[in-house]
Amino acid sequence: MTEQTYCDRLVQDTPFLMGHGRLTEQQLDKIILQLNRYCPQILSNKDAEKFRNPKVSLRVRLCDLLGHLQHRGESHCQEFYRALYLHARPLHGSLPSRRALQNSDDTDLDSGTVSRALSDRGPVAFLACLGLAAGLALLVYCCPPDPKVLPGARRVLGFSPLIVDRHVSHFLLAFLTDDPGGL
């Protein structure tokens, strides 16, 4: 899935934000002041006064602000979402673009739960695997370094460091040497 830009999200969320009663006048004023005071490159004082004009209806001011931000670019739209999150958190959480992002994240998580359910075998399986690993380690440790005893084991262990983590590899390489005192 392609990543949605903030401008795309703002286009998607505009009808929702324009809905009756979604954003109060106080919240819009706080957002405008946030964009003007903390990010003056986004809204100049003149723009802020225009968008805060109480003689113009809230819906028209919001529509003008969203259009202004969409034309200004990605960073401006991102700052709008940051201000919306700070001053109208419940509204920010219910935006259509947020719900779409959460739904796409949920589908990714659902595929992970299937694999977790398949690998959940319980403590007995864990103890069996641990016992097998400990037994193999004990066998390798206690075997004499005679090449006639386990001729194939040295070849297998010789390629193991390619697969095993680098912290374990020096122990396996020490097994391949004829001197067992190298550890």
XYZ file of C-alpha atoms in Angstrom:
183
model
C 0.000 0.000 0.000
C 1.345 3.430 -0.922
C 1.931 5.976 1.802
C -0.686 8.734 1.844
C 0.661 12.286 1.974
C -0.721 14.868 4.367
C -2.178 16.818 1.451
C -4.017 13.696 0.258
C -5.281 13.109 3.769
C -6.470 16.708 4.020
C -8.412 16.351 0.752
C -9.972 13.151 2.122
C -10.787 14.712 5.515
C -12.137 18.069 4.275
C -15.778 16.943 3.875
C -15.661 15.388 7.341
C -14.181 18.526 8.925
C -16.739 20.695 7.136
C -19.602 18.715 8.687
C -21.938 20.595 11.003
C -20.717 20.710 14.601
C -17.434 18.893 14.030
C -15.090 21.789 14.782
C -16.079 24.587 17.139
C -15.165 28.205 16.631
C -12.833 28.128 19.647
C -11.018 25.081 18.322
C -10.583 26.662 14.889
C -9.256 29.860 16.493
C -6.762 27.851 18.558
C -5.590 25.977 15.456
C -5.173 29.227 13.518
C -3.268 30.823 16.402
C -1.059 27.720 16.664
C -0.227 27.894 12.965
C 0.372 31.658 13.182
C 2.386 31.885 16.396
C 4.471 28.725 16.358
C 4.768 28.388 12.595
C 4.604 31.939 11.186
C 5.877 30.725 7.809
C 2.598 28.802 7.425
C 0.160 31.576 8.323
C 1.146 35.219 8.277
C -0.574 37.711 10.555
C -2.708 38.899 7.629
C -3.815 35.338 6.815
C -4.544 34.623 10.472
C -6.721 37.717 10.756
C -8.594 36.704 7.596
C -9.269 33.181 8.888
C -10.257 34.424 12.359
C -12.725 37.072 11.107
C -15.906 36.585 13.209
C -18.062 38.250 10.528
C -17.459 35.302 8.205
C -19.161 32.002 8.980
C -17.151 29.208 10.543
C -17.705 26.913 7.571
C -16.377 29.462 5.050
C -13.329 30.251 7.192
C -12.535 26.564 7.603
C -12.972 25.920 3.885
C -10.653 28.831 3.052
C -8.056 27.676 5.586
C -8.026 24.095 4.298
C -7.757 25.280 0.696
C -4.947 27.652 1.636
C -3.013 24.869 3.360
C -3.507 22.424 0.481
C -2.045 24.922 -1.973
C 0.921 25.703 0.285
C 2.268 22.139 0.430
C 2.979 19.046 2.465
C 4.652 20.595 5.521
C 1.793 23.070 5.963
C -0.769 20.253 5.913
C 1.334 18.298 8.407
C 1.419 21.258 10.784
C -2.371 21.574 10.493
C -2.752 17.946 11.585
C -0.357 18.550 14.470
C -2.399 21.569 15.605
C -5.647 19.628 15.158
C -4.240 16.859 17.335
C -3.262 19.336 20.061
C -6.520 21.280 20.144
C -9.169 18.780 19.011
C -7.836 15.339 19.891
C -11.187 13.446 19.753
C -11.920 14.914 16.322
C -8.406 14.058 15.127
C -8.892 10.443 16.200
C -12.157 10.104 14.273
C -10.911 11.489 10.950
C -11.590 9.219 7.937
C -7.905 9.168 6.993
C -6.972 8.077 10.540
C -9.528 5.290 10.468
C -8.210 4.148 7.090
C -4.643 4.078 8.480
C -5.767 2.147 11.572
C -7.681 -0.360 9.443
C -4.631 -0.977 7.258
C -2.514 -1.445 10.411
C -5.088 -3.879 11.815
C -4.932 -6.059 8.705
C -1.140 -6.222 9.037
C -1.493 -7.273 12.671
C -4.126 -9.895 11.862
C -1.715 -11.791 9.623
C 0.766 -11.855 12.524
C -1.703 -13.413 14.952
C -2.178 -16.394 12.642
C 1.531 -17.203 12.681
C 1.616 -16.713 16.455
C -1.243 -19.159 16.903
C 0.597 -21.757 14.814
C 3.809 -21.484 16.840
C 2.152 -21.520 20.273
C 2.915 -25.098 21.402
C 3.252 -24.617 25.113
C 5.907 -25.168 27.757
C 6.388 -28.896 27.102
C 7.536 -28.239 23.535
C 9.855 -25.505 24.773
C 11.406 -27.828 27.359
C 11.775 -30.585 24.754
C 13.630 -28.238 22.371
C 15.765 -26.910 25.215
C 16.637 -30.469 26.273
C 17.548 -31.401 22.708
C 19.791 -28.349 22.349
C 21.447 -29.013 25.727
C 21.973 -32.659 24.792
C 23.606 -31.762 21.493
C 25.810 -29.201 23.222
C 26.843 -31.780 25.818
C 27.539 -34.340 23.079
C 29.734 -31.893 21.186
C 31.543 -30.862 24.371
C 32.180 -34.385 25.639
C 33.162 -36.008 22.335
C 36.847 -36.722 21.966
C 38.594 -34.613 19.348
C 39.365 -37.751 17.329
C 38.365 -37.206 13.685
C 37.426 -40.901 13.307
C 34.554 -40.645 15.809
C 32.400 -38.000 14.111
C 33.846 -37.239 10.666
C 30.709 -35.512 9.350
C 30.133 -33.440 12.463
C 33.230 -31.342 11.870
C 32.102 -30.481 8.344
C 28.631 -29.456 9.537
C 30.016 -27.410 12.405
C 32.508 -25.844 10.018
C 29.641 -24.206 8.082
C 27.644 -23.329 11.196
C 29.385 -20.009 11.855
C 27.970 -18.751 8.589
C 24.496 -19.195 10.024
C 24.986 -18.695 13.753
C 25.498 -15.322 15.379
C 29.058 -13.986 15.512
C 29.242 -14.323 19.318
C 28.808 -18.106 19.113
C 30.952 -18.640 16.038
C 34.324 -18.446 17.797
C 33.316 -21.343 20.069
C 32.392 -23.481 17.067
C 35.627 -22.587 15.294
C 37.591 -23.579 18.421
C 35.988 -27.041 18.189
C 37.453 -27.471 14.713
C 41.002 -26.996 15.938
C 42.892 -30.006 17.238
C 43.801 -28.248 20.507
C 40.808 -28.393 22.913
C 42.570 -25.984 25.273
C 41.973 -23.079 22.847
C 38.776 -22.128 24.588
